[in-house]
Coordinates of C-alpha atoms in Angstrom, one line a residue:
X11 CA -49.6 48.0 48.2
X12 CA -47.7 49.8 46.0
X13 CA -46.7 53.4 46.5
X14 CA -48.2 55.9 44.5
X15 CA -46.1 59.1 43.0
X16 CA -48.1 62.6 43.9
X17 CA -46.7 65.9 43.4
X18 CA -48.5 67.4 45.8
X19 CA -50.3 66.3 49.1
X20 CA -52.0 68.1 51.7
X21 CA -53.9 67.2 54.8
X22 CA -55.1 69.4 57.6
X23 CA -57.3 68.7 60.8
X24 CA -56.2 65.7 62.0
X25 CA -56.3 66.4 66.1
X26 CA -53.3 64.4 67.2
X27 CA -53.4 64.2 70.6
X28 CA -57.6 63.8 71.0
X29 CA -60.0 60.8 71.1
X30 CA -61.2 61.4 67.3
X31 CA -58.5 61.5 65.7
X32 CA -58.2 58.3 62.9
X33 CA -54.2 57.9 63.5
X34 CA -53.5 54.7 62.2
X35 CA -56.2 55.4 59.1
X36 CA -54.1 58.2 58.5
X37 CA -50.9 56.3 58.9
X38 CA -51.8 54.1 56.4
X39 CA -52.4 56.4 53.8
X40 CA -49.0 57.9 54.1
X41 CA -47.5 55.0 53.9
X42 CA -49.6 54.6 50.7
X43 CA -47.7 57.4 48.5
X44 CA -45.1 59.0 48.1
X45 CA -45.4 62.8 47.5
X46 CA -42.8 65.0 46.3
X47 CA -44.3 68.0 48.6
X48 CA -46.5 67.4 51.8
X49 CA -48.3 70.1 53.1
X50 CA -50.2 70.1 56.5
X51 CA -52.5 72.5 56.9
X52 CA -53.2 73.7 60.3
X53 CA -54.7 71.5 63.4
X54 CA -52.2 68.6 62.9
X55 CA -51.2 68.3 66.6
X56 CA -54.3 69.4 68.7
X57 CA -52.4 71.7 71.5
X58 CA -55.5 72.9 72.7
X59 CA -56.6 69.7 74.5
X60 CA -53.4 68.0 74.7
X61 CA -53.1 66.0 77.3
X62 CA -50.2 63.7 78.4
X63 CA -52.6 60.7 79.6
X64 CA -53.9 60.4 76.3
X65 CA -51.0 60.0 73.4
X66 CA -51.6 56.5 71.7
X67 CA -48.2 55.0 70.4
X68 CA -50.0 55.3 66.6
X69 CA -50.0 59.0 67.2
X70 CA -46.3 59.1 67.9
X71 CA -46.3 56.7 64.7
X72 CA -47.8 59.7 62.6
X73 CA -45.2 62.3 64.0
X74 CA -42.4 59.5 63.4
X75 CA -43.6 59.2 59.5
X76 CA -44.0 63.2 58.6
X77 CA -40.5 63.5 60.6
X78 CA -39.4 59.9 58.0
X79 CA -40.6 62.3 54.9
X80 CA -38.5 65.0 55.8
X81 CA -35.4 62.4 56.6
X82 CA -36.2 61.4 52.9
X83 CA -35.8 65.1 51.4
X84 CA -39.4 65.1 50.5
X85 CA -40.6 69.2 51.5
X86 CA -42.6 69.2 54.6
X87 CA -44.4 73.0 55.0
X88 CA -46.6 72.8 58.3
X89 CA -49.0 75.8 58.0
X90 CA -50.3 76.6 61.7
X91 CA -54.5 76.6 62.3
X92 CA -55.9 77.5 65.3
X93 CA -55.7 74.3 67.7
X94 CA -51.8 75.2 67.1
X95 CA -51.2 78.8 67.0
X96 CA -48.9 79.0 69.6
X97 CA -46.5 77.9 66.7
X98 CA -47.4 80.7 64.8
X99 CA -44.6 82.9 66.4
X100 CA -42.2 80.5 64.8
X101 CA -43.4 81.3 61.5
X102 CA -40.5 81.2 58.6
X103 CA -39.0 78.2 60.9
X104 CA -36.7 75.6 58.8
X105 CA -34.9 72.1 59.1
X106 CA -33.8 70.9 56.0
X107 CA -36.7 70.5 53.9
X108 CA -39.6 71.0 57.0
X109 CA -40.6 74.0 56.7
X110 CA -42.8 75.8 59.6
X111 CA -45.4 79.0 57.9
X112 CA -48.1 80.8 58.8
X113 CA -49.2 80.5 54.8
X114 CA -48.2 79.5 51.8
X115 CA -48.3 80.5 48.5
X116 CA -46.9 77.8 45.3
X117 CA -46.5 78.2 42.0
X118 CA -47.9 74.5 40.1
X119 CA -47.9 74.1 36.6
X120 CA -48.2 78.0 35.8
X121 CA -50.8 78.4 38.2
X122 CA -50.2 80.6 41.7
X123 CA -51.9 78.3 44.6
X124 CA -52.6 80.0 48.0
X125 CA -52.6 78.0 51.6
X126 CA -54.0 78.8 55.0
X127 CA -55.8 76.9 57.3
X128 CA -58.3 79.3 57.5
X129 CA -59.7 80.1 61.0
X130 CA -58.7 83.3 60.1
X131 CA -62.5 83.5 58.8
X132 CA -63.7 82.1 61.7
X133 CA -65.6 85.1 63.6
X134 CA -65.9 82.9 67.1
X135 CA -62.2 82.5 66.6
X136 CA -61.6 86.3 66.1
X137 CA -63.8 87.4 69.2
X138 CA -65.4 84.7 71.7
X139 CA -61.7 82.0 71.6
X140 CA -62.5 80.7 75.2
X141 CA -66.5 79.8 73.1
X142 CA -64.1 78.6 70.5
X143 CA -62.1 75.9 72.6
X144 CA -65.4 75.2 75.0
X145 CA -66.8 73.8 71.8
X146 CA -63.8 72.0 70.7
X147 CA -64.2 69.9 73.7
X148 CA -67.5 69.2 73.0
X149 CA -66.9 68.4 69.5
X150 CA -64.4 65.7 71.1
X151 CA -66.5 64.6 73.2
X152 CA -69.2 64.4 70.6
X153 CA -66.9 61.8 68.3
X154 CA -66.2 59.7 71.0
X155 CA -69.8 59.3 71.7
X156 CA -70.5 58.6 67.9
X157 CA -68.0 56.5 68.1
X158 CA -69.2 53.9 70.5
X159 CA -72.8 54.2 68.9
X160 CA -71.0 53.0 65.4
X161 CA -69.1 50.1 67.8
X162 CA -72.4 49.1 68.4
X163 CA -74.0 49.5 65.0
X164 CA -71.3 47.9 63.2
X165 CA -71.7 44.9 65.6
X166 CA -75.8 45.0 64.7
X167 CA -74.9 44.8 61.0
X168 CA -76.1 48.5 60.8
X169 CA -74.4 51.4 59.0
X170 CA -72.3 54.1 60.8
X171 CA -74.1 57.4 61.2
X172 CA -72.4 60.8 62.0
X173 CA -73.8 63.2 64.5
X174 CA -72.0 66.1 63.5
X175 CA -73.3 65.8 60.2
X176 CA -76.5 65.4 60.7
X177 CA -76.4 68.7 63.6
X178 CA -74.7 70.5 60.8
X179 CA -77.2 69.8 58.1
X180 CA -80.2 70.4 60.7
X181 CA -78.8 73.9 61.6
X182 CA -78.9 76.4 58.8
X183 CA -76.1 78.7 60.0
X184 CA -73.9 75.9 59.8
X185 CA -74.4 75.9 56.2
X186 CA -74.1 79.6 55.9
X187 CA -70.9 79.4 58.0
X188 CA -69.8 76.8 55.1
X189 CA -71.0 78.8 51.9
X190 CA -70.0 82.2 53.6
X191 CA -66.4 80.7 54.6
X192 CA -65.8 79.5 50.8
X193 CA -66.9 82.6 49.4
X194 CA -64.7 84.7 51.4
X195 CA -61.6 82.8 50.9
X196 CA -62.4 82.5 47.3
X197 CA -62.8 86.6 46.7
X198 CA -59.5 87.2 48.4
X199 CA -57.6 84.4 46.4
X200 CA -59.0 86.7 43.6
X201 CA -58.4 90.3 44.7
X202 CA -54.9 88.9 45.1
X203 CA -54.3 87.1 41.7
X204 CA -54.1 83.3 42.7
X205 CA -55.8 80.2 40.5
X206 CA -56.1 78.1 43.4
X207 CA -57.1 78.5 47.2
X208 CA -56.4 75.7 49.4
X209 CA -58.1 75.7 52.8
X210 CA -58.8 73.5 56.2
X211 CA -60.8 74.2 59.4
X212 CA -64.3 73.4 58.8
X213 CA -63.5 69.9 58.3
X214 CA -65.3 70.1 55.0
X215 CA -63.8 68.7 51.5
X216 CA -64.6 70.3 48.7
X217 CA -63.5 71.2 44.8
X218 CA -65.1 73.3 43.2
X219 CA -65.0 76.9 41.1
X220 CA -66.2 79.7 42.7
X221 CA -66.8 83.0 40.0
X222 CA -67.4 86.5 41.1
X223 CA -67.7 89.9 39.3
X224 CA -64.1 90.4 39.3
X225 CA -63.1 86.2 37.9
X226 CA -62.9 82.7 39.3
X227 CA -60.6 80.6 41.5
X228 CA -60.5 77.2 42.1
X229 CA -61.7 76.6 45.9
X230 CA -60.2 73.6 47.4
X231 CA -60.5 72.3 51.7
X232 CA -58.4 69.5 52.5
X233 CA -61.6 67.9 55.0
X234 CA -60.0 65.9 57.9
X235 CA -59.0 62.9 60.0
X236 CA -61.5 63.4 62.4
X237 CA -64.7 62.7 60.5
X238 CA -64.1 62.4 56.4
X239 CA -60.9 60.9 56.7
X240 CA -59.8 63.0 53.6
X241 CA -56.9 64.8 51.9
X242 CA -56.2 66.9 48.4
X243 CA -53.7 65.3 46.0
X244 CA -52.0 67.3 43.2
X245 CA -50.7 64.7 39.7
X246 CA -50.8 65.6 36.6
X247 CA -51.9 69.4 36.7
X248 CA -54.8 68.1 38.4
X249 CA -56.4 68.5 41.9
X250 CA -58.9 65.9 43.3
X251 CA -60.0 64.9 46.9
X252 CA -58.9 61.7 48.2
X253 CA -61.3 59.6 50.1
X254 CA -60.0 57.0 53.1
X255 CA -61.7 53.7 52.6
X256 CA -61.3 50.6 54.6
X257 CA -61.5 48.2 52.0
X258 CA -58.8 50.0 50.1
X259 CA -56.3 49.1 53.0
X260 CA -57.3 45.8 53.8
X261 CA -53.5 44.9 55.3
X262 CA -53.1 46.4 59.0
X263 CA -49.8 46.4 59.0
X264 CA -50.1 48.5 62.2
X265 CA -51.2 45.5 64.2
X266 CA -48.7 43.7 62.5
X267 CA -45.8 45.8 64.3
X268 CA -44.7 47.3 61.1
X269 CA -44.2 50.8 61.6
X270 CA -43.2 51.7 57.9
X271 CA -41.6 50.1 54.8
X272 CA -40.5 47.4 57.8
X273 CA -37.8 49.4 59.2
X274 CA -37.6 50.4 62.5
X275 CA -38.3 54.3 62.7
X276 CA -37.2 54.7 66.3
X277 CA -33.5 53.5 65.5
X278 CA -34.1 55.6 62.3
X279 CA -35.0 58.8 63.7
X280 CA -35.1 59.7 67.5
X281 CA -37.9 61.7 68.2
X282 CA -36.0 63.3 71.2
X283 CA -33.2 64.4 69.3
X284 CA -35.7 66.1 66.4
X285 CA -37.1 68.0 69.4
X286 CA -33.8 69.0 70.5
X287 CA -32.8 69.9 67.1
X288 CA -36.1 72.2 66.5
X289 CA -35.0 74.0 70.3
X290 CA -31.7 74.5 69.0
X291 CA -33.2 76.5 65.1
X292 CA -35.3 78.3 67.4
X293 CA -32.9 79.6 69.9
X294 CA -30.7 81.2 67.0

């Protein structure tokens, strides 16, 4: 598959480290472009239920191919969420072109483009955080669950449901969460001046305008790689929401042993000596 040239790419929610997270989906979507600026948008690594007897080698493969972007000069700017906010102390952090913020704020095309992950919004977050990370377990254990029910469906010839989807169209407070999360972030982007508002955190994509009293801004939400498998690409002074599908990528080259472009990233880049190197910024 060829490479395809995007000025922009961002990605957010992708829970490294837990049993829903679609890695080497992910993996082969990065290895599917080449972006000129990469922005992750909070909840990349999930710190919250790391856990050292669960890191698949295709998660280390992820964190091998963001750290093979930066090697390659493209600019890296992780923005911290909430399942990694212990990195938010380390905010204005850089390493050549990876770049470690709290927020972001780019100027594309004329146009002023603002991006947080967003739990900021999030009122369990603000007040009830233990309630916060009680139901991110749940929600993990949730996708596992799903995930052997679509094992099983698949095998019957049967399509792939998703329970989280269905609990959050059942329960109309989710969808009030939703609307009242996107109205929020899109009258601040407002009050403040900016065109576009890029979001994460409710594992939701979406484009779309959202006009008040005082104008209109673009409201954008990257999704995730729990569920959607999704991501926002900028080209051509336009935005639109990329959608992972399997017949797209129909060449594991993952099973193949081919980490990326067939070189060897671990005689490319040593992980260790990245970490070592980040120690070292921090301790200055």
């Amino acid at each position: 598959m060829d490479k395809r040239n995007v000025d922009v790419v961002v990605i957010s929610d992708v829970h490294l480290g837990t049993y829903g997270c679609h890695a080497k989906e992910l993996l082969k979507y990065l290895k599917s472009i080449k972006p000129k600026t990469l922005i992750l948008n909070g909840d990349i690594i999930d710190i919250w239920q790391f856990s050292k007897s669960y890191w698949p080698e295709s998660h280390m493969k992820v964190i091998r191919k963001l750290m093979k972007f930066v090697s390659e000069g493209v600019q890296v700017h992780y923005l911290t969420g909430n399942h990694d906010e212990m990195l938010r102390k380390f905010d204005g952090m850089e390493m050549g072109t990876f770049h470690l913020q709290n927020k972001l704020i780019l100027e594309l095309d004329g146009k002023k483009a603002w991006f947080f992950h967003g739990d900021v919004f999030d009122v369990t977050m603000q007040h009830s955080k233990w309630l916060a990370k009680l139901g991110a377990v749940g929600y993990d254990t949730l996708i596992l669950i799903n995930s052997f029910v679509n094992w099983v469906l698949t095998a019957f010839g049967r399509e792939k449901m998703s329970f989280s989807k269905k609990i959050k169209a059942k329960f109309k407070d989710a969808v009030k969460f939703i609307n009242s999360f996107e109205q929020t972030a899109a009258e601040l982007a407002i009050e403040k001046g900016y065109q576009y508002v890029v979001c994460g955190h409710i594992h939701q994509a979406e484009q779309r305008e959202i006009a008040t009293e005082d104008g209109k801004v673009t409201y954008l939400n990257s999704g995730d790689w729990v569920e959607s498998l999704t991501a926002l690409e900028y080209q051509n002074k336009n935005w639109t929401v990329f959608k992972y599908e399997y017949q797209h990528f129909t060449k594991d080259e993952l099973d193949e042993g081919i980490l990326s472009d067939a070189e060897d990233l671990k005689s490319k880049l040593d992980i260790n000596i990245l970490l070592q190197n980040i120690k070292y910024e921090i301790a200055q």
